[in-house]
mmCIF file of C-alpha atoms in Angstrom:
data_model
loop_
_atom_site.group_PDB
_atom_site.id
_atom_site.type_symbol
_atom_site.label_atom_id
_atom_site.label_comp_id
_atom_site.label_asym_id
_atom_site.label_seq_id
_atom_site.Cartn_x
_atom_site.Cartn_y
_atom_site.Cartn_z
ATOM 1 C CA UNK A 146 -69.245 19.210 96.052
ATOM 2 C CA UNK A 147 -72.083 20.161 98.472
ATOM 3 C CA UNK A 148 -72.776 24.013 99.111
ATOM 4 C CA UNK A 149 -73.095 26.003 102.029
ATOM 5 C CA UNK A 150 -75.749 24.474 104.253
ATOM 6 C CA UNK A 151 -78.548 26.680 106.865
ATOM 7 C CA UNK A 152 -81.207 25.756 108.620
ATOM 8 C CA UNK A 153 -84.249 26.757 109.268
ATOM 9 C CA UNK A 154 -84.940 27.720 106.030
ATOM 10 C CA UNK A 155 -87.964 29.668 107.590
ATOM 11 C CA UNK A 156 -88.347 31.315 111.354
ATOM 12 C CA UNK A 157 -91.245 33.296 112.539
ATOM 13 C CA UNK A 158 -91.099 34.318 116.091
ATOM 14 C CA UNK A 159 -92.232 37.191 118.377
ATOM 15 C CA UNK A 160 -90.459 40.465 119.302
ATOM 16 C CA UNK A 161 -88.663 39.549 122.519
ATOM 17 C CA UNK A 162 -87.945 36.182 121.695
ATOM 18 C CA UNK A 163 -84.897 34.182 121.421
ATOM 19 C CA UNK A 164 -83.842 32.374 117.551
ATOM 20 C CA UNK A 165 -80.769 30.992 116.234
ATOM 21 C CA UNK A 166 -79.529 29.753 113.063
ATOM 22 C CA UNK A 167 -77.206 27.442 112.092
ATOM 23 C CA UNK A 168 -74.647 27.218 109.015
ATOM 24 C CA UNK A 169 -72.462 24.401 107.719
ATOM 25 C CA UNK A 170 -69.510 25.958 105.424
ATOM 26 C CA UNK A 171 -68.270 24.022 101.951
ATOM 27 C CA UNK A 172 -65.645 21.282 103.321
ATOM 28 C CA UNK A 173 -62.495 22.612 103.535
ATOM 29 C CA UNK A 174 -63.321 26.278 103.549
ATOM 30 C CA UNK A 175 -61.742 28.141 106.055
ATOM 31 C CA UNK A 176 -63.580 31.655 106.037
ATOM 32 C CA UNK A 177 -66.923 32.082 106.995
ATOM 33 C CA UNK A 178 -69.644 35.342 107.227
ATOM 34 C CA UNK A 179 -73.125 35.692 108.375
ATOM 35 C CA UNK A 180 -74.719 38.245 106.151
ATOM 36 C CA UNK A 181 -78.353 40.285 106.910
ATOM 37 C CA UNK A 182 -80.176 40.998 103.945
ATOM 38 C CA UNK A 183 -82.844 43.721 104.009
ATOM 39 C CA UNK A 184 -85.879 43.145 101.602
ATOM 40 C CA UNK A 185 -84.791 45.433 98.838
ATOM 41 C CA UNK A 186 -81.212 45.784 99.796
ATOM 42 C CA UNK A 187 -77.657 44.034 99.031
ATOM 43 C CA UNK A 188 -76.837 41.457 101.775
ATOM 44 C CA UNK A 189 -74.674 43.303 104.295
ATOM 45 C CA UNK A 190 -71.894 42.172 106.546
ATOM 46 C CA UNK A 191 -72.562 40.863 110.355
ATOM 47 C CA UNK A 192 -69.813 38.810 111.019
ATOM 48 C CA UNK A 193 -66.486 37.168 109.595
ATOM 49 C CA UNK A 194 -64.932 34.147 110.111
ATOM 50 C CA UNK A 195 -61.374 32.492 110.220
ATOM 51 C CA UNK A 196 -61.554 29.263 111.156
ATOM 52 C CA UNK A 197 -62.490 29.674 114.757
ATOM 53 C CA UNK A 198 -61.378 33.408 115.191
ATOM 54 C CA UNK A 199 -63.241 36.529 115.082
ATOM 55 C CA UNK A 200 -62.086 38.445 111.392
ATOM 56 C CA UNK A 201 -64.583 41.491 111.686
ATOM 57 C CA UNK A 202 -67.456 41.937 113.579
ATOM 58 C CA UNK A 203 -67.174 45.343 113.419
ATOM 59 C CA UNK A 204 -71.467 45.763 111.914
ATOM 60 C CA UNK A 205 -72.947 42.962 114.630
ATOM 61 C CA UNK A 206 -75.204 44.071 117.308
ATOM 62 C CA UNK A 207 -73.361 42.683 119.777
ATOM 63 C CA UNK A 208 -76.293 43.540 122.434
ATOM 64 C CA UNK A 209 -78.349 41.093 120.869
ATOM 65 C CA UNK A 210 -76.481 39.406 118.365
ATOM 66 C CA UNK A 211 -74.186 36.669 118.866
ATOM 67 C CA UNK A 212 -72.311 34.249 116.575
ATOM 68 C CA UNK A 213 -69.503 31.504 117.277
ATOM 69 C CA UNK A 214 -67.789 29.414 115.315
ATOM 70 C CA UNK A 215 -66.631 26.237 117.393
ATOM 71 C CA UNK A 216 -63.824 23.604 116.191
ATOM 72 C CA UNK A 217 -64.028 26.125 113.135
ATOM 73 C CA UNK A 218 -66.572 24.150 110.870
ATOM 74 C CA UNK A 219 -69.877 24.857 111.225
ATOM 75 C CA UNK A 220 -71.672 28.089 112.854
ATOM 76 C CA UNK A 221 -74.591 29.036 114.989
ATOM 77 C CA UNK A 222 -75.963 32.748 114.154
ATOM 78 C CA UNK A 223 -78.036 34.319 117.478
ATOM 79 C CA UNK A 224 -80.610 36.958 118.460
ATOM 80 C CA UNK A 225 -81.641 37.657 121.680
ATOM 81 C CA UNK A 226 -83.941 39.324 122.156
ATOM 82 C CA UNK A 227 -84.996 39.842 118.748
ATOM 83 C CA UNK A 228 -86.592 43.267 117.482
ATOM 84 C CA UNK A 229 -88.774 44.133 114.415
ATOM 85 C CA UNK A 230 -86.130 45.306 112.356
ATOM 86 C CA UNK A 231 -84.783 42.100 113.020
ATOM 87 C CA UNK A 232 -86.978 40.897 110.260
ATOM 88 C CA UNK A 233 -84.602 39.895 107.838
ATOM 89 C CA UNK A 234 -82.645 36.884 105.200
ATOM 90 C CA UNK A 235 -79.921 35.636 107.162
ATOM 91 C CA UNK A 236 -77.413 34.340 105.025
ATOM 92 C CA UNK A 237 -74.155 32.509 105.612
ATOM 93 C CA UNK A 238 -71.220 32.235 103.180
ATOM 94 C CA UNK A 239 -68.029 30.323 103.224
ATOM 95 C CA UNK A 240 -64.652 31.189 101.162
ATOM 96 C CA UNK A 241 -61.137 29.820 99.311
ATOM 97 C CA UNK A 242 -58.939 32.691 97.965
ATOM 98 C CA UNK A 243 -61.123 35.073 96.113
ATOM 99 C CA UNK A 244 -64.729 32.911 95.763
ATOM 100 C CA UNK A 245 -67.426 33.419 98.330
ATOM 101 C CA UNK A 246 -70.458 30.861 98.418
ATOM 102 C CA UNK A 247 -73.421 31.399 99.818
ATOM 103 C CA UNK A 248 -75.853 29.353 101.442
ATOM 104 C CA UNK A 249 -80.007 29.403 100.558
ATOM 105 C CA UNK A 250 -80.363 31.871 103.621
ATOM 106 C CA UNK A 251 -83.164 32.055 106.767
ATOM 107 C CA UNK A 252 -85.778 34.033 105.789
ATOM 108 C CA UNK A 253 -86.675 35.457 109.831
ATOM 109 C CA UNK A 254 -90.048 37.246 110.958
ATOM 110 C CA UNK A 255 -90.433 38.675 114.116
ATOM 111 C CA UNK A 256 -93.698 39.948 114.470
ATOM 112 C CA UNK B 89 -73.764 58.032 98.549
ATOM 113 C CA UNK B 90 -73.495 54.679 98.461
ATOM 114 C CA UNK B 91 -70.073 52.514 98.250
ATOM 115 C CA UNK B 92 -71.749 50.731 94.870
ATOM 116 C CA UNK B 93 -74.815 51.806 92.765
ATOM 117 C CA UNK B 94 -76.620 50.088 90.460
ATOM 118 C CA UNK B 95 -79.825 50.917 88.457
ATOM 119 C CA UNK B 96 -83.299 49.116 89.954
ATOM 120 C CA UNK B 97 -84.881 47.808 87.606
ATOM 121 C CA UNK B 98 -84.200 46.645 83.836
ATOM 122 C CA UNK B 99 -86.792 45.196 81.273
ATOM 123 C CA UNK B 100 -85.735 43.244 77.874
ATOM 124 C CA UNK B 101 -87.039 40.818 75.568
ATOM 125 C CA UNK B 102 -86.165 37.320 75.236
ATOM 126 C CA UNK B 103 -83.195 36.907 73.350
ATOM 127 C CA UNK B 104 -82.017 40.526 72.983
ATOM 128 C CA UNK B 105 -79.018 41.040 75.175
ATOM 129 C CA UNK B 106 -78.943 42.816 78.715
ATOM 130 C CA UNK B 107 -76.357 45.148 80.447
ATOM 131 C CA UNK B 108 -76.309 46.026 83.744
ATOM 132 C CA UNK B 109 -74.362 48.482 85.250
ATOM 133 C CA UNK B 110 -72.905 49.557 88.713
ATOM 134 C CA UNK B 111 -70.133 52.129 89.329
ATOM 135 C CA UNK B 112 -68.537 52.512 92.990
ATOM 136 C CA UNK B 113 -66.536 54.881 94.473
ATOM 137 C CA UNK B 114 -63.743 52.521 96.208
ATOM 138 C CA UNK B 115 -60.733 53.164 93.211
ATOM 139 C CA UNK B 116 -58.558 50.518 95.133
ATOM 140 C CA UNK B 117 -60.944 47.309 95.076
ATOM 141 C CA UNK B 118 -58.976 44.346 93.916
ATOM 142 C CA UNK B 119 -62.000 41.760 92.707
ATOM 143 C CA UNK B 120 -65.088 42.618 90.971
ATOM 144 C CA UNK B 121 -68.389 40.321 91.362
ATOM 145 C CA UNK B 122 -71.733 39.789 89.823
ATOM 146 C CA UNK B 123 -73.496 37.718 91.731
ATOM 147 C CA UNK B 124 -77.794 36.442 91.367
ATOM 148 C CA UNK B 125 -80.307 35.533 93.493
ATOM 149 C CA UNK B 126 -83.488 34.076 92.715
ATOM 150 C CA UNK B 127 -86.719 34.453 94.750
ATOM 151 C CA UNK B 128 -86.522 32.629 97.792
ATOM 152 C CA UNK B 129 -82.884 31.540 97.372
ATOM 153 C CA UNK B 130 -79.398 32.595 98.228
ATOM 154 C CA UNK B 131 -76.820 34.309 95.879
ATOM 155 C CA UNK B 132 -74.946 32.248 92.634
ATOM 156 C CA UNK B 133 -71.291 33.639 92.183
ATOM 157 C CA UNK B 134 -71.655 34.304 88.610
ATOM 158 C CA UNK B 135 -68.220 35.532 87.586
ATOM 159 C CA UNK B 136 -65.413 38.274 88.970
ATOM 160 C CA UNK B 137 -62.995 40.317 87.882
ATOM 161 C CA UNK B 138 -59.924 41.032 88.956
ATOM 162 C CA UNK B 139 -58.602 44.961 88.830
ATOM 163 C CA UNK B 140 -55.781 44.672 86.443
ATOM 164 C CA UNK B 141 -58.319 43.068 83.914
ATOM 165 C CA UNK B 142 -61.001 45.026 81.560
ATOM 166 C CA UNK B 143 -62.638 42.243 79.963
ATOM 167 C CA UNK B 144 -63.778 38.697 80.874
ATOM 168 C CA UNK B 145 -66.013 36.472 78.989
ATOM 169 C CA UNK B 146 -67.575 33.041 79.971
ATOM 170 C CA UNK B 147 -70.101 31.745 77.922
ATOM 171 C CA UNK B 148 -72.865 33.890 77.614
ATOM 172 C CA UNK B 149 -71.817 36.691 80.219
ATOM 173 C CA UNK B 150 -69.135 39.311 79.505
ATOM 174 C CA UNK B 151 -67.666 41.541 82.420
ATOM 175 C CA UNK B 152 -66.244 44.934 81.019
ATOM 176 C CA UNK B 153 -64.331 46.834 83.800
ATOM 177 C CA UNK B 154 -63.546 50.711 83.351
ATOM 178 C CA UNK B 155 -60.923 51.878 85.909
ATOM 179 C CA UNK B 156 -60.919 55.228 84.972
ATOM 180 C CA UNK B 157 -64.738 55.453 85.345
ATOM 181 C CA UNK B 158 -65.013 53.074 88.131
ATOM 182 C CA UNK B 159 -67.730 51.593 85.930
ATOM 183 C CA UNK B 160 -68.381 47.743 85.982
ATOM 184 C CA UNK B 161 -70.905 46.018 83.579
ATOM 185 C CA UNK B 162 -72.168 42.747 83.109
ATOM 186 C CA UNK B 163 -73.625 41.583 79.589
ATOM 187 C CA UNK B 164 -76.012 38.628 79.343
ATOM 188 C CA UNK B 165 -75.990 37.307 75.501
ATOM 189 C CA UNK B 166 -79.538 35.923 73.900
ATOM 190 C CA UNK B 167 -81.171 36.893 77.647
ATOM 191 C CA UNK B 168 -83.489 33.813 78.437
ATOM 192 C CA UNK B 169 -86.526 34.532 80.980
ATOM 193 C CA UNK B 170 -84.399 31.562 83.509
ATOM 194 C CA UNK B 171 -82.117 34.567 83.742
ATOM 195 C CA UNK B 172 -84.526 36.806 85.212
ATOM 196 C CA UNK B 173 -83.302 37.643 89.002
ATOM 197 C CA UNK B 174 -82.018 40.332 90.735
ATOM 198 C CA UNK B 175 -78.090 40.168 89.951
ATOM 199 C CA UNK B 176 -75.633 42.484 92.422
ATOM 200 C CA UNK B 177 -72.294 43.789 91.766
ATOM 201 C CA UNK B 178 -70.356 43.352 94.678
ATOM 202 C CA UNK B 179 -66.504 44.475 95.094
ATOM 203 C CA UNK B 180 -63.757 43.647 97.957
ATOM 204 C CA UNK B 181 -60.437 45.490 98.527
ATOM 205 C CA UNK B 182 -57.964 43.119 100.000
ATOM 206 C CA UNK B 183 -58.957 40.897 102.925
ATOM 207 C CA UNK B 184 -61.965 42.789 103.898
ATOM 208 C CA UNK B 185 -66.003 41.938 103.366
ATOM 209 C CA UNK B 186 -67.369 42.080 99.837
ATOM 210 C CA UNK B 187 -69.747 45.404 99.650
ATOM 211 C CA UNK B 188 -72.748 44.676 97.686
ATOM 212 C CA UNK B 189 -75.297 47.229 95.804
ATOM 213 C CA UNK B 190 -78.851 47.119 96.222
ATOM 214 C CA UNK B 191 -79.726 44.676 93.264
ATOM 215 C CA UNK B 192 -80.984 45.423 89.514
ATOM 216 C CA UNK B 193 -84.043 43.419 89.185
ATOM 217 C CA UNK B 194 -83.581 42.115 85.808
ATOM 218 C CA UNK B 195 -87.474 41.085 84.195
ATOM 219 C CA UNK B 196 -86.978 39.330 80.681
ATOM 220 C CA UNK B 197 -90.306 39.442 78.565
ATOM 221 C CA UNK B 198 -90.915 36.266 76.280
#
C-alpha cells in the first residue's frame, strides 16, 4: 500500500512570496490534515479534512494560509504571502478509524 | 503548561532497554500514540493505546498506560542505534486533532 505522498520535498523562497504544497492521501482514506512542525516542537494542527469538507481549521492563518481539498483526494497547502516564521515542516496526514499516516513532509525556508 | 510533556533528551547503550515517558493533562483522551521521526523524514505510527487498556506489547515495544497518573510510557527492548529518533506521544479525545509533545530525542550509544 503506498503512503501519504507531498511534494516538494524542499522549498526555499523569499518573505513576501507566494508557495504551495501539495499532498496525495493513502487510497481510500477519507480524513486528511496539514500539520506545521516547528524545529524543536511536536507537529501542530493547521487544518482537517473530511473528504472535501472543512473538519477544523480553527489554528490556520486564514490571512495567508489557504488549503482545499477538491473531489476529496488529494490537497494543495498555501501561503501567501509567506513570513519568516513561516519557516517550517509542512506535513500532511491521512486517516481510517483511529490510525493517522503521515507523509515525508516539506521542509519550507523563507528567508 | 503544556497539553502533553515529555522529557528532551534520553541517552542509553545499545542493547539496554529505553523508557520514555510523557504525562498530559487531558483525563478524557480516548487513544494514546507513540509515534517517530527520523531526520529529514515524516512521523512512523509506532503503536496506540486505547484508554480502557494499561498494557500493550508488540514485539519489542511495550506501552504501559496509568490513568490515575495520566502517565504514558513507551519501552524499547534490546534498544538498537536504528532506533535512535525523536519519538512523540501524541493523544486524541474523540473526533478531534491528535495533540503531540515536543519530542524526546532518543541517542543510543553502541
Amino acid at each position: 500500500e503506498a503512503g501519504v505522498a507531498q511534494s516538494p520535498r524542499y522549498k526555499i523562497i523569499e518573505k513576501r512570496q507566494s508557495v504551495a504544497f501539495w499532498c496525495n492521501p493513502i487510497s481510500g482514506h477519507a480524513t486528511l490534515y496539514w500539520y506545521q512542525q516547528i524545529l524543536g516542537q511536536g507537529p501542530k494542527l493547521l487544518i482537517q479534512f473530511q473528504n472535501n469538507g472543512v473538519v477544523d481549521d480553527s489554528q490556520l492563518p486564514k490571512d495567508r494560509f489557504s488549503a482545499e481539498r477538491l473531489k476529496g483526494v488529494d490537497s494543495t497547502l498555501k501561503i501567501q504571502p509567506a513570513k519568516l516564521e513561516d519557516s517550517a515542516v509542512y506535513l500532511c496526514a491521512s486517516s481510517t478509524n483511529y490510525e493517522q499516516y503521515f507523509g515525508p513532509g516539506t521542509r519550507l525556508t523563507v528567508t | 503548561g503544556e497539553d502533553v510533556e515529555q522529557s528532551l533528551f534520553l541517552s542509553v547503550r545499545e542493547g539496554d532497554s529505553s523508557v520514555i515517558n510523557c504525562t498530559y493533562t487531558d483525563s478524557s483522551s480516548t487513544y494514546l500514540y507513540w509515534y517517530k521521526q527520523e531526520p529529514g523524514a515524516g512521523l512512523q505510527l509506532l503503536t496506540y493505546i486505547f484508554s480502557n487498556m494499561d498494557m500493550k506489547q508488540d514485539q519489542r515495544l511495550t506501552v504501559l498506560l496509568n490513568k490515575k497518573d495520566k502517565h504514558l510510557s513507551l519501552r524499547i527492548a534490546d534498544t538498537q542505534t536504528g532506533d535512535s529518533a525523536i519519538y512523540f506521544c501524541a493523544l486524541v479525545k474523540g473526533n478531534t486533532p491528535l495533540v503531540f509533545g515536543k519530542g524526546t530525542r532518543l541517542s543510543v550509544i553502541a
